[in-house]
Tab-separated table of N, CA and C in Angstrom:
chain	number	residue	atom	x	y	z
A	27	MET	N	-49.347	3.997	98.261
A	27	MET	CA	-48.192	3.789	97.800
A	27	MET	C	-46.987	4.226	97.804
A	28	ILE	N	-45.590	3.868	98.897
A	28	ILE	CA	-44.417	4.923	98.905
A	28	ILE	C	-43.931	4.866	97.496
A	29	PRO	N	-43.542	5.970	97.159
A	29	PRO	CA	-42.702	6.492	96.204
A	29	PRO	C	-40.902	5.379	96.186
A	30	ALA	N	-40.726	5.478	95.342
A	30	ALA	CA	-39.199	4.762	95.185
A	30	ALA	C	-38.260	6.068	95.612
A	31	ILE	N	-37.368	5.775	96.271
A	31	ILE	CA	-36.104	6.734	96.269
A	31	ILE	C	-34.887	6.235	95.378
A	32	GLY	N	-35.073	7.210	94.366
A	32	GLY	CA	-33.973	7.391	93.505
A	32	GLY	C	-32.284	7.443	94.001
A	33	ALA	N	-31.641	7.231	93.305
A	33	ALA	CA	-29.809	7.092	93.530
A	33	ALA	C	-29.712	8.699	93.912
A	34	ILE	N	-28.572	8.850	94.867
A	34	ILE	CA	-28.145	10.391	94.967
A	34	ILE	C	-27.705	10.896	94.001
A	35	SER	N	-27.042	10.276	93.130
A	35	SER	CA	-26.562	11.215	91.943
A	35	SER	C	-27.582	11.832	90.824
A	36	SER	N	-28.796	10.723	90.853
A	36	SER	CA	-29.881	11.377	89.888
A	36	SER	C	-30.794	12.156	90.589
A	37	SER	N	-30.606	12.458	91.800
A	37	SER	CA	-31.521	13.387	92.456
A	37	SER	C	-30.801	14.788	92.299
A	38	PHE	N	-29.375	14.931	92.472
A	38	PHE	CA	-29.070	16.135	92.189
A	38	PHE	C	-28.896	16.520	90.883
A	39	GLY	N	-29.239	15.571	89.871
A	39	GLY	CA	-29.358	15.927	88.545
A	39	GLY	C	-28.290	16.154	87.808
A	40	ALA	N	-27.183	15.822	87.830
A	40	ALA	CA	-25.970	16.481	87.701
A	40	ALA	C	-25.067	15.260	87.170
A	41	THR	N	-24.336	15.288	86.125
A	41	THR	CA	-23.191	14.111	85.864
A	41	THR	C	-22.259	14.377	86.367
A	42	LEU	N	-21.353	13.560	87.025
A	42	LEU	CA	-19.607	13.731	87.542
A	42	LEU	C	-19.178	13.329	86.439
A	43	PRO	N	-17.793	14.279	86.268
A	43	PRO	CA	-16.717	13.546	85.117
A	43	PRO	C	-16.047	12.677	85.629
A	44	PRO	N	-15.526	11.390	84.849
A	44	PRO	CA	-14.711	10.700	85.029
A	44	PRO	C	-13.505	10.984	85.730
A	45	ILE	N	-13.058	10.206	86.626
A	45	ILE	CA	-11.961	10.593	87.943
A	45	ILE	C	-10.636	10.296	86.488
A	46	GLY	N	-10.062	11.112	86.500
A	46	GLY	CA	-8.574	11.685	85.967
A	46	GLY	C	-9.250	12.373	85.126
A	47	SER	N	-10.258	12.981	84.518
A	47	SER	CA	-10.440	13.590	82.966
A	47	SER	C	-9.983	15.134	83.506
A	48	SER	N	-9.577	15.689	82.079
A	48	SER	CA	-8.990	17.035	82.191
A	48	SER	C	-10.284	18.038	82.586
A	49	THR	N	-10.059	19.682	82.649
A	49	THR	CA	-10.787	20.308	83.027
A	49	THR	C	-12.150	19.791	81.972
A	50	PRO	N	-13.400	20.232	82.807
A	50	PRO	CA	-14.817	19.910	81.569
A	50	PRO	C	-14.604	21.170	80.845
A	51	SER	N	-15.548	20.878	80.099
A	51	SER	CA	-15.318	21.842	78.980
A	51	SER	C	-17.194	22.166	78.621
A	52	ALA	N	-17.324	23.108	78.507
A	52	ALA	CA	-18.723	23.454	77.865
A	52	ALA	C	-19.316	22.588	76.812
A	53	SER	N	-18.411	22.173	75.862
A	53	SER	CA	-19.115	21.386	74.559
A	53	SER	C	-19.422	20.015	75.227
A	54	THR	N	-18.923	19.514	75.927
A	54	THR	CA	-18.600	17.901	76.628
A	54	THR	C	-20.015	18.069	77.355
A	55	GLY	N	-20.620	18.904	77.818
A	55	GLY	CA	-22.303	19.039	78.672
A	55	GLY	C	-21.584	18.281	79.964
A	56	THR	N	-20.290	18.421	80.470
A	56	THR	CA	-20.129	18.245	81.979
A	56	THR	C	-20.226	19.471	82.894
A	57	SER	N	-20.287	19.465	84.044
A	57	SER	CA	-20.827	20.301	84.960
A	57	SER	C	-19.480	20.498	85.913
A	58	SER	N	-19.266	22.190	86.169
A	58	SER	CA	-18.560	22.656	87.100
A	58	SER	C	-18.629	22.082	88.317
A	59	PHE	N	-17.670	22.192	89.390
A	59	PHE	CA	-18.003	21.806	91.115
A	59	PHE	C	-19.167	22.706	91.628
A	60	GLY	N	-18.958	24.234	90.984
A	60	GLY	CA	-19.709	24.722	91.456
A	60	GLY	C	-21.477	24.910	91.320
A	61	GLN	N	-21.389	24.438	89.706
A	61	GLN	CA	-22.783	24.274	89.353
A	61	GLN	C	-23.363	22.822	89.641
A	62	ILE	N	-22.706	21.846	90.078
A	62	ILE	CA	-23.006	20.657	90.781
A	62	ILE	C	-23.375	20.961	92.124
A	63	LEU	N	-22.759	21.780	92.811
A	63	LEU	CA	-23.118	22.277	94.580
A	63	LEU	C	-24.376	23.169	94.201
A	64	GLY	N	-24.699	23.762	92.981
A	64	GLY	CA	-25.639	25.040	93.070
A	64	GLY	C	-26.874	23.953	92.732
A	65	LYS	N	-26.609	22.697	92.028
A	65	LYS	CA	-27.881	22.029	91.832
A	65	LYS	C	-28.250	21.053	92.964
A	66	ALA	N	-27.302	20.604	93.751
A	66	ALA	CA	-27.464	19.993	94.864
A	66	ALA	C	-27.981	20.933	96.164
A	67	ILE	N	-27.716	21.777	95.951
A	67	ILE	CA	-28.693	22.788	97.258
A	67	ILE	C	-30.199	22.936	96.725
A	68	ASP	N	-30.159	23.315	95.283
A	68	ASP	CA	-31.392	23.478	94.505
A	68	ASP	C	-32.165	22.255	94.808
A	69	SER	N	-31.753	20.976	94.998
A	69	SER	CA	-32.847	19.635	94.759
A	69	SER	C	-32.537	19.480	96.753
A	70	LEU	N	-31.663	19.879	97.330
A	70	LEU	CA	-32.048	19.834	98.832
A	70	LEU	C	-33.177	20.625	99.276
A	71	GLN	N	-33.250	21.994	98.640
A	71	GLN	CA	-34.320	22.992	99.061
A	71	GLN	C	-36.109	22.467	98.294
A	72	GLY	N	-35.882	21.616	97.073
A	72	GLY	CA	-37.212	20.603	96.472
A	72	GLY	C	-37.663	19.710	97.986
A	73	THR	N	-36.189	18.899	98.200
A	73	THR	CA	-36.617	17.660	98.804
A	73	THR	C	-37.533	18.649	100.212
A	74	GLN	N	-36.909	19.517	100.640
A	74	GLN	CA	-37.435	20.131	102.226
A	74	GLN	C	-39.018	20.620	101.681
A	75	ALA	N	-38.878	21.324	100.562
A	75	ALA	CA	-40.156	21.860	100.408
A	75	ALA	C	-41.611	20.731	100.203
A	76	THR	N	-40.886	19.595	99.447
A	76	THR	CA	-42.159	18.731	99.387
A	76	THR	C	-41.979	17.722	100.774
A	77	ALA	N	-41.167	17.938	101.725
A	77	ALA	CA	-41.358	17.146	102.987
A	77	ALA	C	-42.557	17.985	103.616
A	78	ALA	N	-42.058	19.368	103.488
A	78	ALA	CA	-43.299	20.342	104.479
A	78	ALA	C	-44.594	20.257	103.919
A	79	THR	N	-44.641	19.988	102.799
A	79	THR	CA	-45.772	20.289	101.676
A	79	THR	C	-46.707	18.981	102.457
A	80	GLN	N	-45.934	18.014	102.139
A	80	GLN	CA	-46.503	16.447	103.023
A	80	GLN	C	-46.626	16.591	104.291
A	81	ALA	N	-46.178	17.226	105.186
A	81	ALA	CA	-46.565	17.198	106.283
A	81	ALA	C	-47.377	17.951	106.831
A	82	GLN	N	-47.753	19.183	106.106
A	82	GLN	CA	-49.177	19.726	106.000
A	82	GLN	C	-50.196	19.313	105.666
A	83	GLN	N	-50.057	18.574	104.450
A	83	GLN	CA	-51.382	17.679	103.752
A	83	GLN	C	-51.686	16.512	105.178
A	84	VAL	N	-50.545	15.726	105.856
A	84	VAL	CA	-51.102	14.955	106.998
A	84	VAL	C	-52.213	15.453	107.813
A	85	ALA	N	-50.952	16.829	108.210
A	85	ALA	CA	-51.886	17.712	109.522
A	85	ALA	C	-53.479	17.898	108.874
A	86	THR	N	-53.799	18.211	107.392
A	86	THR	CA	-55.532	18.604	107.148
A	86	THR	C	-56.073	17.198	106.805
A	87	GLY	N	-55.071	16.082	106.867
A	87	GLY	CA	-55.869	14.727	106.577
A	87	GLY	C	-56.080	14.473	105.161
A	88	GLN	N	-55.235	15.391	104.511
A	88	GLN	CA	-55.221	15.056	102.913
A	88	GLN	C	-54.454	14.299	102.065
A	89	ALA	N	-53.257	13.560	102.817
A	89	ALA	CA	-52.259	12.843	102.663
A	89	ALA	C	-51.591	12.019	103.928
A	90	ASN	N	-51.426	10.728	102.867
A	90	ASN	CA	-51.103	9.274	103.845
A	90	ASN	C	-49.421	9.755	104.894
A	91	LEU	N	-49.348	9.363	106.152
A	91	LEU	CA	-48.455	9.672	106.946
A	91	LEU	C	-47.389	8.878	106.509
A	92	SER	N	-47.482	7.478	106.173
A	92	SER	CA	-46.202	7.166	105.535
A	92	SER	C	-45.217	7.803	104.801
A	93	ASN	N	-46.203	8.393	103.396
A	93	ASN	CA	-45.758	9.626	102.452
A	93	ASN	C	-44.785	10.286	103.182
A	94	ALA	N	-45.677	10.986	104.356
A	94	ALA	CA	-44.872	12.241	104.819
A	94	ALA	C	-43.803	11.735	105.626
A	95	MET	N	-43.534	10.338	106.148
A	95	MET	CA	-42.229	10.204	106.581
A	95	MET	C	-41.208	9.906	105.970
A	96	VAL	N	-41.935	9.081	104.677
A	96	VAL	CA	-40.367	8.799	103.673
A	96	VAL	C	-39.994	10.514	103.413
A	97	ALA	N	-40.775	11.304	102.748
A	97	ALA	CA	-40.370	12.847	102.550
A	97	ALA	C	-38.924	13.438	103.574
A	98	SER	N	-39.687	13.384	104.880
A	98	SER	CA	-39.165	13.713	105.768
A	98	SER	C	-37.773	13.093	106.068
A	99	SER	N	-38.003	11.923	105.996
A	99	SER	CA	-36.455	11.268	106.006
A	99	SER	C	-35.692	11.247	104.787
A	100	GLU	N	-36.151	11.933	103.213
A	100	GLU	CA	-35.184	11.716	102.714
A	100	GLU	C	-34.929	13.189	102.557
A	101	SER	N	-35.728	13.957	103.118
A	101	SER	CA	-35.140	15.491	103.483
A	101	SER	C	-33.994	15.334	104.389
A	102	LEU	N	-34.103	15.160	105.762
A	102	LEU	CA	-32.677	14.861	106.607
A	102	LEU	C	-31.818	14.244	106.210
A	103	LEU	N	-31.914	13.288	105.276
A	103	LEU	CA	-30.678	12.584	104.585
A	103	LEU	C	-29.969	13.701	103.359
A	104	ALA	N	-30.581	13.787	102.938
A	104	ALA	CA	-30.075	15.172	101.808
A	104	ALA	C	-29.323	16.325	102.488
A	105	THR	N	-30.294	16.593	103.771
A	105	THR	CA	-29.426	17.998	104.766
A	105	THR	C	-28.198	17.616	105.156
A	106	GLN	N	-28.260	16.083	105.518
A	106	GLN	CA	-27.050	15.515	106.142
A	106	GLN	C	-25.916	15.523	105.066
A	107	LEU	N	-26.162	15.164	103.985
A	107	LEU	CA	-25.585	14.936	102.924
A	107	LEU	C	-24.739	16.268	102.732
A	108	VAL	N	-25.438	17.268	102.313
A	108	VAL	CA	-25.090	18.589	102.003
A	108	VAL	C	-24.306	19.407	102.913
A	109	VAL	N	-24.734	18.764	104.422
A	109	VAL	CA	-23.730	19.503	105.334
A	109	VAL	C	-22.451	18.548	105.722
A	110	ALA	N	-21.897	17.271	105.447
A	110	ALA	CA	-21.114	16.671	104.885
A	110	ALA	C	-20.167	17.245	104.053
A	111	LEU	N	-21.157	17.583	102.993
A	111	LEU	CA	-20.071	17.836	101.578
A	111	LEU	C	-19.442	19.234	101.965
A	112	ARG	N	-20.099	19.838	103.085
A	112	ARG	CA	-20.008	21.619	103.299
A	112	ARG	C	-18.633	21.570	104.539
A	113	ASN	N	-19.143	20.528	104.966
A	113	ASN	CA	-17.827	20.437	106.192
A	113	ASN	C	-16.643	19.947	105.883
A	114	GLY	N	-16.265	19.162	104.873
A	114	GLY	CA	-15.299	18.328	103.990
A	114	GLY	C	-14.668	19.737	103.126
A	115	ALA	N	-15.697	20.291	102.632
A	115	ALA	CA	-14.811	21.525	101.525
A	115	ALA	C	-13.999	22.144	102.360
A	116	VAL	N	-15.088	22.753	103.587
A	116	VAL	CA	-14.074	23.617	104.506
A	116	VAL	C	-12.926	23.361	105.143
A	117	SER	N	-12.736	21.786	105.376
A	117	SER	CA	-11.987	21.180	105.976
A	117	SER	C	-10.754	21.431	105.409
A	118	ALA	N	-10.609	20.821	103.412
A	118	ALA	CA	-10.017	21.058	102.645
A	118	ALA	C	-9.502	22.708	102.585
A	119	ILE	N	-10.218	23.259	102.078
A	119	ILE	CA	-9.817	24.701	102.526
A	119	ILE	C	-8.667	25.340	103.420
A	120	ASN	N	-9.137	24.838	104.934
A	120	ASN	CA	-8.295	25.023	105.820
A	120	ASN	C	-6.738	24.863	105.902
A	121	GLN	N	-7.062	23.188	105.186
A	121	GLN	CA	-5.466	22.635	105.360
A	121	GLN	C	-4.701	23.080	103.996
A	122	VAL	N	-5.656	23.543	102.905
A	122	VAL	CA	-4.618	24.356	101.934
A	122	VAL	C	-3.969	25.488	102.342
A	123	MET	N	-5.526	26.484	103.280
A	123	MET	CA	-4.652	27.609	103.787
A	123	MET	C	-3.552	27.627	104.902
A	124	SER	N	-3.596	26.347	105.546
A	124	SER	CA	-2.387	26.204	106.605
A	124	SER	C	-1.227	25.709	106.108
A	125	THR	N	-0.955	25.489	104.820
A	125	THR	CA	-0.217	24.529	104.088
A	125	THR	C	1.122	25.886	103.946
A	126	GLN	N	2.098	25.688	104.218
A	126	GLN	CA	3.486	26.409	104.354
A	126	GLN	C	4.097	26.352	103.176
A	127	PHE	N	4.544	27.486	102.329
A	127	PHE	CA	4.970	27.698	100.872
A	127	PHE	C	6.469	27.458	101.146
């Protein structure tokens, strides 16, 4: 049986603060952007490790090909998401740096 694919926010294991909220504090339990990004990268590494393990198990005949394909697709999508976020952050930083004061 193919495992269900969770929501993107649940796969990162982080809760985003509400839009328009003030600076997150440690007492409220919200995460900073750096913490969210770190959790996203950790999640990506875990997804890639799972896909690699599934592929190895398929090669040795210990796992189902469909499960390995799902894990591979999840890994690909997670990688594309992180790359898109990185590109957006770099673009935003470049715009701020080129702003003339």
